[in-house]
Short mmCIF file of C-alpha atoms and ligand atoms in Angstrom, two decimals:
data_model
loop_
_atom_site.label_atom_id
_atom_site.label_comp_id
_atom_site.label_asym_id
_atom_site.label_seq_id
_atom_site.Cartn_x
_atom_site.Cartn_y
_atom_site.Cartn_z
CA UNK A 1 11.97 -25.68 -10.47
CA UNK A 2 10.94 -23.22 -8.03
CA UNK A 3 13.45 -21.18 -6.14
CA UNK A 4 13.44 -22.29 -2.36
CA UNK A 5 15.78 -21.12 0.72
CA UNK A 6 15.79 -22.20 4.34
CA UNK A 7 15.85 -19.81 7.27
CA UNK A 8 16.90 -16.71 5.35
CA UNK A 9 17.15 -13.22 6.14
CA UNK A 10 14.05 -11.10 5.22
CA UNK A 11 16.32 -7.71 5.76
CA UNK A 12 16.63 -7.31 2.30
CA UNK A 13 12.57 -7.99 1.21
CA UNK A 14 11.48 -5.11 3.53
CA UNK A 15 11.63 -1.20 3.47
CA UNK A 16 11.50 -1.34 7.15
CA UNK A 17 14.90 -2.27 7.11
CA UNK A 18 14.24 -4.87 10.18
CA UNK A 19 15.80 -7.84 10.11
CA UNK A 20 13.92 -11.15 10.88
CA UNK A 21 14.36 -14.86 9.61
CA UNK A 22 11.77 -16.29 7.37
CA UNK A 23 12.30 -20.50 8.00
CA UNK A 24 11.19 -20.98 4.53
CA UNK A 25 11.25 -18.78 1.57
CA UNK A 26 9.82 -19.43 -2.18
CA UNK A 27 10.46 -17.35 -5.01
CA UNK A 28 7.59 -17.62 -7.17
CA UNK A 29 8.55 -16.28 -10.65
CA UNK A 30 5.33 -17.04 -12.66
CA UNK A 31 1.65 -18.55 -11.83
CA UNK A 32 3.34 -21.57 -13.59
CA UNK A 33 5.55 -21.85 -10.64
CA UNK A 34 2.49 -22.92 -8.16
CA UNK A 35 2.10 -26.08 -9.40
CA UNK A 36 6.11 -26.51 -8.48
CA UNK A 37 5.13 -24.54 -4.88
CA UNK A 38 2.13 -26.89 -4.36
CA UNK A 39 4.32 -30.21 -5.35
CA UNK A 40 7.30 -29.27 -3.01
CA UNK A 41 8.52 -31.70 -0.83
CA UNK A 42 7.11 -30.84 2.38
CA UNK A 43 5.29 -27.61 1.19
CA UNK A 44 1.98 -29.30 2.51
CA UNK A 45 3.51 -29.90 6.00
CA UNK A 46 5.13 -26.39 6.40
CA UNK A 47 1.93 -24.43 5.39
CA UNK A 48 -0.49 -26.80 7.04
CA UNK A 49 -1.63 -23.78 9.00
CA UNK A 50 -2.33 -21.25 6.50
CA UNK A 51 -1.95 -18.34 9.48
CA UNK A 52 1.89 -19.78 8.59
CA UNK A 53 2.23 -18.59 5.08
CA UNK A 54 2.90 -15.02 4.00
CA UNK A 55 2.71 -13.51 -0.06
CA UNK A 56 5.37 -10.94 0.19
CA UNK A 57 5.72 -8.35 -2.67
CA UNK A 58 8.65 -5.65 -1.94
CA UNK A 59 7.67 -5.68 1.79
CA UNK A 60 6.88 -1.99 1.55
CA UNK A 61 3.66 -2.10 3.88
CA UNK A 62 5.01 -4.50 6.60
CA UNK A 63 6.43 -5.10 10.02
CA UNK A 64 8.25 -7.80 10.71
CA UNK A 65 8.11 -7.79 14.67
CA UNK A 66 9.35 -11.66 14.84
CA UNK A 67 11.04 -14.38 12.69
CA UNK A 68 8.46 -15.57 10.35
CA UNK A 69 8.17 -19.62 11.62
CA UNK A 70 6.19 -20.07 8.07
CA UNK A 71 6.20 -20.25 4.63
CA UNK A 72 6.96 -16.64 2.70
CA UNK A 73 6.16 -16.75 -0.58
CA UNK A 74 8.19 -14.12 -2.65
CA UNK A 75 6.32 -12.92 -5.41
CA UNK A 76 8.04 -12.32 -8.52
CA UNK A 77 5.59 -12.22 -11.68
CA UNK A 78 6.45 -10.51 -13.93
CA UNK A 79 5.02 -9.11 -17.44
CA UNK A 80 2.39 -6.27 -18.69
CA UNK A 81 0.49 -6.72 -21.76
CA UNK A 82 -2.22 -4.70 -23.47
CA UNK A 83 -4.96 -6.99 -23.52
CA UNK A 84 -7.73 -5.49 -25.59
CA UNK A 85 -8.59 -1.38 -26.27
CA UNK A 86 -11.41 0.15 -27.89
CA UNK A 87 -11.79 3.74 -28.96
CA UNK A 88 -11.89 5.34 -25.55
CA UNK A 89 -10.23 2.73 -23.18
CA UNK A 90 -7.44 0.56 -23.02
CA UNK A 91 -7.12 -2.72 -20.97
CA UNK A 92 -3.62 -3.63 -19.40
CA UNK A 93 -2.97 -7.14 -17.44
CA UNK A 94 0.00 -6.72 -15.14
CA UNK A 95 1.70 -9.62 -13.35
CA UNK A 96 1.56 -8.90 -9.70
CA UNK A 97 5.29 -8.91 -9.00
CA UNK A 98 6.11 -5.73 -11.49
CA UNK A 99 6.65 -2.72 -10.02
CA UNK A 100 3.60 -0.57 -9.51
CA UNK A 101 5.57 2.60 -10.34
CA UNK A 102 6.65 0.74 -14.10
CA UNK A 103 2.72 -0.03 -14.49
CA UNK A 104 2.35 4.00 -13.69
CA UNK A 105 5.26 4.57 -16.48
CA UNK A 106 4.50 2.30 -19.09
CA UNK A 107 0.74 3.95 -18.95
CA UNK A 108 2.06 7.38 -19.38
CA UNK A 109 4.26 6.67 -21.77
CA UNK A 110 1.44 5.43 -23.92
CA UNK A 111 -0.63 8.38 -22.96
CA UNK A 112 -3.07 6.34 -21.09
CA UNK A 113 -5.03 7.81 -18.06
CA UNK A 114 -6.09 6.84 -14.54
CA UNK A 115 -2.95 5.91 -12.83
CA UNK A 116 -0.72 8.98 -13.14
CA UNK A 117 -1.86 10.24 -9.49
CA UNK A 118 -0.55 7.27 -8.19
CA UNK A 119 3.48 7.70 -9.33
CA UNK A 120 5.99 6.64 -6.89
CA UNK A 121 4.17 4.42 -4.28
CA UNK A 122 6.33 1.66 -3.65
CA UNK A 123 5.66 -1.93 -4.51
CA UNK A 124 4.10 -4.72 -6.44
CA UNK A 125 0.99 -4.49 -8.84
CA UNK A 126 -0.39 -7.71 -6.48
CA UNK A 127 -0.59 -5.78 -3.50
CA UNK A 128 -1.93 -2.88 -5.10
CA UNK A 129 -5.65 -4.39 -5.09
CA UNK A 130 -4.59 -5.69 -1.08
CA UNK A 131 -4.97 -2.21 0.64
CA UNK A 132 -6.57 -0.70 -2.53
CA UNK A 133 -3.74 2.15 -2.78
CA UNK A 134 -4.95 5.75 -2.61
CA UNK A 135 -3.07 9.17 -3.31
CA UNK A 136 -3.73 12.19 -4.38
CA UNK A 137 -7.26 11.60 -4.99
CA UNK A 138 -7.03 8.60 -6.51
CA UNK A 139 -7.11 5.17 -5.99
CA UNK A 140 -6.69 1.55 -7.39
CA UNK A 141 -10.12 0.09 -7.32
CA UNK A 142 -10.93 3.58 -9.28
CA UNK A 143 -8.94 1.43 -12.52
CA UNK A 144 -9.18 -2.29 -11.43
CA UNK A 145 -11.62 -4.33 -13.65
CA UNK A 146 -10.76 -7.64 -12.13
CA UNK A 147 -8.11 -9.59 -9.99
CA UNK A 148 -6.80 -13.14 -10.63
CA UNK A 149 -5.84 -14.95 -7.72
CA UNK A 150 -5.17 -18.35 -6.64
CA UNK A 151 -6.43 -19.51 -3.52
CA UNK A 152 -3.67 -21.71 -1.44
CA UNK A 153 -6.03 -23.96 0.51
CA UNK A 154 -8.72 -24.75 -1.90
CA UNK A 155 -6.37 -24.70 -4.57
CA UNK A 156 -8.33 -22.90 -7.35
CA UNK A 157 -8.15 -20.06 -9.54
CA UNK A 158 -10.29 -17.18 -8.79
CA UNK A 159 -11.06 -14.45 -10.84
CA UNK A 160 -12.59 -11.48 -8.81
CA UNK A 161 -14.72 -8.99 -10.77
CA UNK A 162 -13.98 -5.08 -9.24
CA UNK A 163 -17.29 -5.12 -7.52
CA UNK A 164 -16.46 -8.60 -6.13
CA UNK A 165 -13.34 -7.42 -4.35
CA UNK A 166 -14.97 -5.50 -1.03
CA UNK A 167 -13.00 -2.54 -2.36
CA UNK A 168 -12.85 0.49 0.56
CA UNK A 169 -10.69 3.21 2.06
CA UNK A 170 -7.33 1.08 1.90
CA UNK A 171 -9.64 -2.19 2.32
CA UNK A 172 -10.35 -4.96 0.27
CA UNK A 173 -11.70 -8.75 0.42
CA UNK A 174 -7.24 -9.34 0.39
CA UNK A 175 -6.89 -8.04 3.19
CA UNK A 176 -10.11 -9.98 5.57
CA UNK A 177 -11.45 -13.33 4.54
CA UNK A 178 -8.86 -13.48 1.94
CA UNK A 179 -5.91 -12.48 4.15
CA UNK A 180 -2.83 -14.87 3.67
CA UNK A 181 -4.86 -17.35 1.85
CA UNK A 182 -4.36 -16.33 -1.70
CA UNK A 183 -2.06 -15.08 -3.71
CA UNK A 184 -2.79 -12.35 -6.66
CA UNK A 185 -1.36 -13.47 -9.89
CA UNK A 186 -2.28 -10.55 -12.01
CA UNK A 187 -3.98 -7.54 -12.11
CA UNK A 188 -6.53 -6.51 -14.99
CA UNK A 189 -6.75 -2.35 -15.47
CA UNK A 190 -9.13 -0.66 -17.39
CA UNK A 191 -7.24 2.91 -18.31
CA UNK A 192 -8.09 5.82 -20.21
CA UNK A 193 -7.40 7.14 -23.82
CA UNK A 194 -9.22 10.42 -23.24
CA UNK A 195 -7.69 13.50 -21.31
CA UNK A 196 -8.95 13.38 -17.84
CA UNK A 197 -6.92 15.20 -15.24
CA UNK A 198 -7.19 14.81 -11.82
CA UNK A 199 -5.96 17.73 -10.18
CA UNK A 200 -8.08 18.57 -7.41
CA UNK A 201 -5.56 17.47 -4.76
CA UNK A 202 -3.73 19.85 -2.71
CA UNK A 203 -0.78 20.98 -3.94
CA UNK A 204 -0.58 19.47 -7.25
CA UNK A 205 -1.67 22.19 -9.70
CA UNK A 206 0.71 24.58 -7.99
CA UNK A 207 3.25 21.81 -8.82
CA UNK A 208 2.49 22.06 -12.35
CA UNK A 209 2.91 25.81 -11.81
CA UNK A 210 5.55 25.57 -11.00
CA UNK A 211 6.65 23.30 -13.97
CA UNK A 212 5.00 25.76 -16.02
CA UNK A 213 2.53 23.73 -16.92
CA UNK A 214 -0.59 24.52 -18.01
CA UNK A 215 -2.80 21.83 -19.82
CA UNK A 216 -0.80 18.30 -18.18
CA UNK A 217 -0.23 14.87 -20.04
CA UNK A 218 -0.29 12.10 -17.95
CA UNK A 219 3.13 12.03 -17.65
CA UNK A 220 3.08 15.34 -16.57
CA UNK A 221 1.17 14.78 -13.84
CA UNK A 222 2.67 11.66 -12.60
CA UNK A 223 5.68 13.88 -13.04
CA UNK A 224 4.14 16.42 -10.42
CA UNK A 225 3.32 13.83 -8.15
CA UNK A 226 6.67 12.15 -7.77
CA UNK A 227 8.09 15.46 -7.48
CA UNK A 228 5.73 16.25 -4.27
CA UNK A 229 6.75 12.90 -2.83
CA UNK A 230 10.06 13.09 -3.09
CA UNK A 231 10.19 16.64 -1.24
CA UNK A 232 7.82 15.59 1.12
CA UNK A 233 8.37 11.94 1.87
CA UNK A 234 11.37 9.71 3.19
CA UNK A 235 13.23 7.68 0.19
CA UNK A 236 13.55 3.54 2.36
CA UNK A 237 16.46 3.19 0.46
CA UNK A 238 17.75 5.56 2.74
CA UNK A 239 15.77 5.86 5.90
CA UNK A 240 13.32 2.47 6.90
CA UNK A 241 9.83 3.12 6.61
CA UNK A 242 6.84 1.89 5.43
CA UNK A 243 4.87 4.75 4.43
CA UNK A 244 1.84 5.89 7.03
CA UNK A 245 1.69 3.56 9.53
CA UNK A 246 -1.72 4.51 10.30
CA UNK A 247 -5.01 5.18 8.49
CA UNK A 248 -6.92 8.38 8.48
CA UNK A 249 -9.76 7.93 10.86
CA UNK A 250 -13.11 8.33 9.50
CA UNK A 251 -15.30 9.99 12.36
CA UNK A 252 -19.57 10.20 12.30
CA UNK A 253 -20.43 14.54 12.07
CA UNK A 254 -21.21 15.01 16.30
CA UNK A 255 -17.27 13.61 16.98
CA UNK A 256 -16.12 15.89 14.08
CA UNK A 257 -18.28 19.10 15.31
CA UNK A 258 -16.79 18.40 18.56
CA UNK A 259 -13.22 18.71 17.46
CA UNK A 260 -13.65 21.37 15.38
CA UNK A 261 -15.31 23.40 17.95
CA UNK A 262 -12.28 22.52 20.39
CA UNK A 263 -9.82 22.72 17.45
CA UNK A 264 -10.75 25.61 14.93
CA UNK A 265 -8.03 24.70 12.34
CA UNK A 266 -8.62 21.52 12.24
CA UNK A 267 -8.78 20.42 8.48
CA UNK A 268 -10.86 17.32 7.98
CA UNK A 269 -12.50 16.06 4.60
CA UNK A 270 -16.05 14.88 3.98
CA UNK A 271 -17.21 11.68 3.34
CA UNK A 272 -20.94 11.74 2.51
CA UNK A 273 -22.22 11.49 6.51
CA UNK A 274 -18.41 10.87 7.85
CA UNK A 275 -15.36 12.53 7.88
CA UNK A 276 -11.51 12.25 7.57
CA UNK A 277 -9.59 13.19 10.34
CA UNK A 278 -6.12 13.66 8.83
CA UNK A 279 -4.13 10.77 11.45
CA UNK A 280 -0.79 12.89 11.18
CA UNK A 281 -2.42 16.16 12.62
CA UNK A 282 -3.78 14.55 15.56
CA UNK A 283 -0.17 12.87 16.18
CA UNK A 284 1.67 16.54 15.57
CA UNK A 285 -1.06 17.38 18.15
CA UNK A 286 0.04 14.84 20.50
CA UNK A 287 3.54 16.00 20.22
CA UNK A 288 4.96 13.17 18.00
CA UNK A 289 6.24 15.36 15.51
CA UNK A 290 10.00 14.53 14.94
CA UNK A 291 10.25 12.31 17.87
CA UNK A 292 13.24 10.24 18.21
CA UNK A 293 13.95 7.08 20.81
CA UNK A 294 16.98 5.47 19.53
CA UNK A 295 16.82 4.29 15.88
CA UNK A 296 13.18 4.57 15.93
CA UNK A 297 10.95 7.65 15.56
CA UNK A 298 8.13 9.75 14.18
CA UNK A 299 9.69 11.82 10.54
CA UNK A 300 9.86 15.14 10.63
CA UNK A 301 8.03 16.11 7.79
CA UNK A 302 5.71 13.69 8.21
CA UNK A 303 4.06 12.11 11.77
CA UNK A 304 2.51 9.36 9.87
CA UNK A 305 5.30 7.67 8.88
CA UNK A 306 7.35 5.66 11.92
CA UNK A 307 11.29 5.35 10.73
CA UNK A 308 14.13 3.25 11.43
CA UNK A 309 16.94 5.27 11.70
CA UNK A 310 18.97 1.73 11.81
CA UNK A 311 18.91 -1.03 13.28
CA UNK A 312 15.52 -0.50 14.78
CA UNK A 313 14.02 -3.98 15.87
CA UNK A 314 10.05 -4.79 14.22
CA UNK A 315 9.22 -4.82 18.02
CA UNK A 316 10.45 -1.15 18.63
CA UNK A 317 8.58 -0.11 16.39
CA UNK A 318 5.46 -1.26 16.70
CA UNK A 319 6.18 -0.48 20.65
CA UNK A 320 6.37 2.94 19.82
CA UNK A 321 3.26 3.42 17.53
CA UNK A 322 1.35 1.83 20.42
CA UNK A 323 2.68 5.09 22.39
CA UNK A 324 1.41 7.39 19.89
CA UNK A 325 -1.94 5.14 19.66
CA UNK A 326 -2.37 5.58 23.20
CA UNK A 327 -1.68 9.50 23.51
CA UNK A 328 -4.26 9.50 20.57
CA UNK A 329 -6.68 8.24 22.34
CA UNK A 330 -6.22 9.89 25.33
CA UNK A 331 -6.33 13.27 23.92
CA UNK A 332 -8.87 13.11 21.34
CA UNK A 333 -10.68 9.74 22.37
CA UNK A 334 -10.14 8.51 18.79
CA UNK A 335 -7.98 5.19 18.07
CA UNK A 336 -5.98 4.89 15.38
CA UNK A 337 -6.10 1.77 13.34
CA UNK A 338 -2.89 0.59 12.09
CA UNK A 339 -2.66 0.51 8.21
CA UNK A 340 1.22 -1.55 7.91
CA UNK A 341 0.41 -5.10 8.58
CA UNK A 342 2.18 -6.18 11.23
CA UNK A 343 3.79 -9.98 11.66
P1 FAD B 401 3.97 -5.94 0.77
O1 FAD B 401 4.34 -4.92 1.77
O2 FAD B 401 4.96 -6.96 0.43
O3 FAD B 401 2.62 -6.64 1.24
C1 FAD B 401 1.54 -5.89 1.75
C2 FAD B 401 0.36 -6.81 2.04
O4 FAD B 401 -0.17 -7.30 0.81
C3 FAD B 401 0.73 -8.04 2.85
O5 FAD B 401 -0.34 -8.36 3.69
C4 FAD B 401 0.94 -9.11 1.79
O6 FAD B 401 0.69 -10.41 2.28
C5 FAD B 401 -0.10 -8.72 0.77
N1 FAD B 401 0.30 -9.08 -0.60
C6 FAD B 401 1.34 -8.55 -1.31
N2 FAD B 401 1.39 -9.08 -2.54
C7 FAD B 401 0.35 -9.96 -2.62
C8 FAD B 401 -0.12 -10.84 -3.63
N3 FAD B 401 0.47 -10.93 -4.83
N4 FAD B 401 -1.20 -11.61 -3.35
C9 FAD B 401 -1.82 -11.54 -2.15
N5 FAD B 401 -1.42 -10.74 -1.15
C10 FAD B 401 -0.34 -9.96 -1.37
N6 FAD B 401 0.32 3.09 0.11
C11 FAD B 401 -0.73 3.78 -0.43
O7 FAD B 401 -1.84 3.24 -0.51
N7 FAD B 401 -0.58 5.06 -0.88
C12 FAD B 401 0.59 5.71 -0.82
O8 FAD B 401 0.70 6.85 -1.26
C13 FAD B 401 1.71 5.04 -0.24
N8 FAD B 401 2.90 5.65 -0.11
C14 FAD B 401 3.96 5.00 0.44
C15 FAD B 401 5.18 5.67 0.56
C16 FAD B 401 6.28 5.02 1.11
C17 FAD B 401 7.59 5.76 1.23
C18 FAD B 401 6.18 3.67 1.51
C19 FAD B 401 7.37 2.94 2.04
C20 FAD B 401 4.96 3.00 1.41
C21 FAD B 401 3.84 3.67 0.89
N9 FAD B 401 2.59 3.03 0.78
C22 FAD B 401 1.53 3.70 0.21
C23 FAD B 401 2.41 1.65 1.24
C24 FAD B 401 2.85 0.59 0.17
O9 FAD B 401 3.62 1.17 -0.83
C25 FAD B 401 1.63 -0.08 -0.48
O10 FAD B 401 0.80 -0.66 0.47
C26 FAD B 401 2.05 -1.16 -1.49
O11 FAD B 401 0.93 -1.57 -2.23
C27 FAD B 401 2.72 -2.37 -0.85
O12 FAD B 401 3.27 -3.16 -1.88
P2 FAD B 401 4.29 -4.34 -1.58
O13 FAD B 401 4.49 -5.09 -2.82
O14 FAD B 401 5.50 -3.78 -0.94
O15 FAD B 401 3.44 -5.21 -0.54
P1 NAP B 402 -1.62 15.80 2.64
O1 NAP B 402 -1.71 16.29 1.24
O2 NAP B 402 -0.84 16.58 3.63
O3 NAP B 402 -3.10 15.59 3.20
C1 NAP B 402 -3.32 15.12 4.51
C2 NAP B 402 -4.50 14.19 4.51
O4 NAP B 402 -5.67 14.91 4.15
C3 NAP B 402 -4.27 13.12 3.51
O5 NAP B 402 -4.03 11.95 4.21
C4 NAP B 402 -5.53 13.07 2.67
O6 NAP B 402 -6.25 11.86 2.81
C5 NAP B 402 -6.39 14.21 3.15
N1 NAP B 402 -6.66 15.10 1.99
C6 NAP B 402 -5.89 16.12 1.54
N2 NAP B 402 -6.48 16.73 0.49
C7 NAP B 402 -7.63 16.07 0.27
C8 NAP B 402 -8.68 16.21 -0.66
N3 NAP B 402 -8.66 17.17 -1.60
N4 NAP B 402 -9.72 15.35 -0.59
C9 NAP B 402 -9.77 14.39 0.34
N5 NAP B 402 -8.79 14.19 1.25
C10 NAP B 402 -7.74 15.02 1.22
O7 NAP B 402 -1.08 14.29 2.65
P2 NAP B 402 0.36 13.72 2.40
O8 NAP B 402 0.79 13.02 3.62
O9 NAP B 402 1.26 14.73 1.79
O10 NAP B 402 0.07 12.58 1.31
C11 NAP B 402 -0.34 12.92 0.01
C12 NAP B 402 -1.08 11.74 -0.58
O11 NAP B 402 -0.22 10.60 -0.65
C13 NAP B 402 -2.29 11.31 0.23
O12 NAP B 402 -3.30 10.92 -0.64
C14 NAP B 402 -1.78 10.15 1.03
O13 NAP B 402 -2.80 9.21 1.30
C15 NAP B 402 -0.74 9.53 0.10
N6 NAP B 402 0.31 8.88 0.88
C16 NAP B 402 0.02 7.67 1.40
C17 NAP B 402 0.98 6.99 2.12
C18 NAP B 402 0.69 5.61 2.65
O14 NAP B 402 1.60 4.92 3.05
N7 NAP B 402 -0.54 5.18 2.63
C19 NAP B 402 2.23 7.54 2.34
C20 NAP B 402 2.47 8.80 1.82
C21 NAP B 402 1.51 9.47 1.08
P3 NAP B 402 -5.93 10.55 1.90
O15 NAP B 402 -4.79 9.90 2.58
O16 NAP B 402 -7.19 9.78 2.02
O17 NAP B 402 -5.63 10.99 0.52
#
């Protein structure tokens, strides 16, 4: 029997910290559990509009700027298995509701490589493959060999091959045509049994200097990496937040010479023709830095991030990264796109 409450709180289901009613609210504990979800009394009725239904992992990349007047589905699958491994690889299964950062232990622990970069980002395995998580250098389509999923309104499994899932710069096929109309079950990951550090990333070898450390394991690195996070980002269980609430824009080589020639320090990235424009230099630029209107405001450390100091409302929020949006624009006539989904 699946778990099911009625117009419940989703305070505690988001790192935001907002508070906004959800008017229904499944628990799904294993893919078993859909057929229960799908034979619900009413479940047809209440998701008969699927823009109405919402797979929520720990709620770490959203804004709730309303009461949800839908179906949230609470994903809670659980389990990681080695699946198969062959001299130089290993292939792991994880049920989307674990915890990415366990997936990121239990591969160190083993010695297995290709996740260790990404310690510490908050979340669920399932919504790992959504917005393809990225840091330091890495990302999650750089490890994903497939995706199952089950798609709500045609009510079949699917089973996405990596090159199947539109992977991009904190993109995927999850988050357009598939957007709240399936839900990720598991997660299949192809790791790596040989030594293959990736330590390219700013400030992570001097991290490991630091730890005098001089040829890393895994865990070392991942290690390293939560270390550099913890100093440098804020913790939600103590200050609401949802990591950058905007992506990095990506801008053709004429708008970039332009900057540059305006703004000599300017540190952008290449990306074959295109590149990054780090997002929280442009806000710093725009004077965001720090900035604090009531319980909501830009952290200190870190422009990117929007926090609720408490009791914040969703709608504060998002009022106040259109501000910074707008001042954006208006200085450096690029918009930033928001990367928290917003409901
Ligand atoms: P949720 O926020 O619950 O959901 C996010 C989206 O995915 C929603 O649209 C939801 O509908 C969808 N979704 C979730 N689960 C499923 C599923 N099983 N099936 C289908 N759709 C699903 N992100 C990075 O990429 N890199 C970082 O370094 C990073 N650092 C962060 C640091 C902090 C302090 C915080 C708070 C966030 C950070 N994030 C980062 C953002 C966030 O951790 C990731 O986006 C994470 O993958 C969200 O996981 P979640 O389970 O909380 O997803
Ligand atoms: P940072 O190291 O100060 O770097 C600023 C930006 O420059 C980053 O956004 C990064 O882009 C880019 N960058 C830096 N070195 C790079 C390199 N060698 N090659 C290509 N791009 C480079 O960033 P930070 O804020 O401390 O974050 C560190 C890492 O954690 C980043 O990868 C960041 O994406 C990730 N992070 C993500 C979130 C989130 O919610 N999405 C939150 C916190 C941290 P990229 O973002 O593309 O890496």
């Amino acid at each position: 029997m699946i778990r099911y409450q009625r117009n419940t709180s989703l305070l505690p289901y988001n790192t935001f910290g907002v508070d906004a009613e959800a008017s229904h609210l499944f628990f799904l504990e294993s893919p078993a559990g859909l057929t229960d979800l799908l034979d619900f009394p009413g479940f047809r009725k209440m998701s008969d509009d699927m823009s109405n239904l919402l797979v929520l992992g720990q709620g770490s990349n959203i804004l709730f700027t309303d009461d949800f007047h839908g179906v949230v589905i609470r994903n809670e699958i659980t389990g990681i298995n080695k699946a198969d491994e062959d001299e130089s690889s290993v292939i792991v299964e994880a049920g989307s509701g674990v915890t990415w950062n366990d997936l990121v232990d239990f591969a160190v622990n083993r010695g297995w490589w290709g996740i260790e970069n990404l310690a510490l980002i908050p979340g669920t395995v399932g919504a790992a493959p959504v917005q393809n998580i990225g840091a330091y250098g890495v990302e999650a389509a750089d490890v994903i060999l497939r995706v199952n999923a089950f798609h709500l309104e045609k009510k079949e499994w699917l089973v996405l091959e990596n090159n199947e899932c539109g992977f991009g710069y904190r993109d995927s096929i999850f988050k357009r045509e598939l957007r709240n109309k399936s839900i990720i079950c598991s997660v299949v990951f192809r790791l790596s049994k040989k030594v293959r550090p990736m330590l390219d990333y700013s400030g992570i070898r001097e991290e490991l200097e630091r730890m005098n450390i001089s040829e890393p394991s895994a865990r070392d690195i991942s290690s390293a990496v939560a270390s550099i996070r913890r100093s440098k980002l804020p913790d939600p269980e103590t200050l609401g937040n949802a990591g950058s609430f905007f992506k990095n824009p990506v801008v053709a080589e004429p708008e970039y010479r332009s900057l540059v020639t305006k703004y000599p320090h300017l540190k952008a990235h290449r990306q074959g023709d295109f590149f990054k424009i780090p997002a929280a230099w442009l806000i710093e630029l725009a004077g965001w830095k720090g900035y604090r209107a009531g319980s909501t405001g830009c952290y200190e450390k870190q422009p990117l991030i929007l926090v609720n100091y408490g009791g914040a409302t969703g709608r504060q929020v998002l009022a106040l990264s259109e501000k910074i949006q707008e001042s954006v624009v208006a200085l450096f006539g690029i918009y930033l796109e928001r990367e928290v989904n917003v409901f």
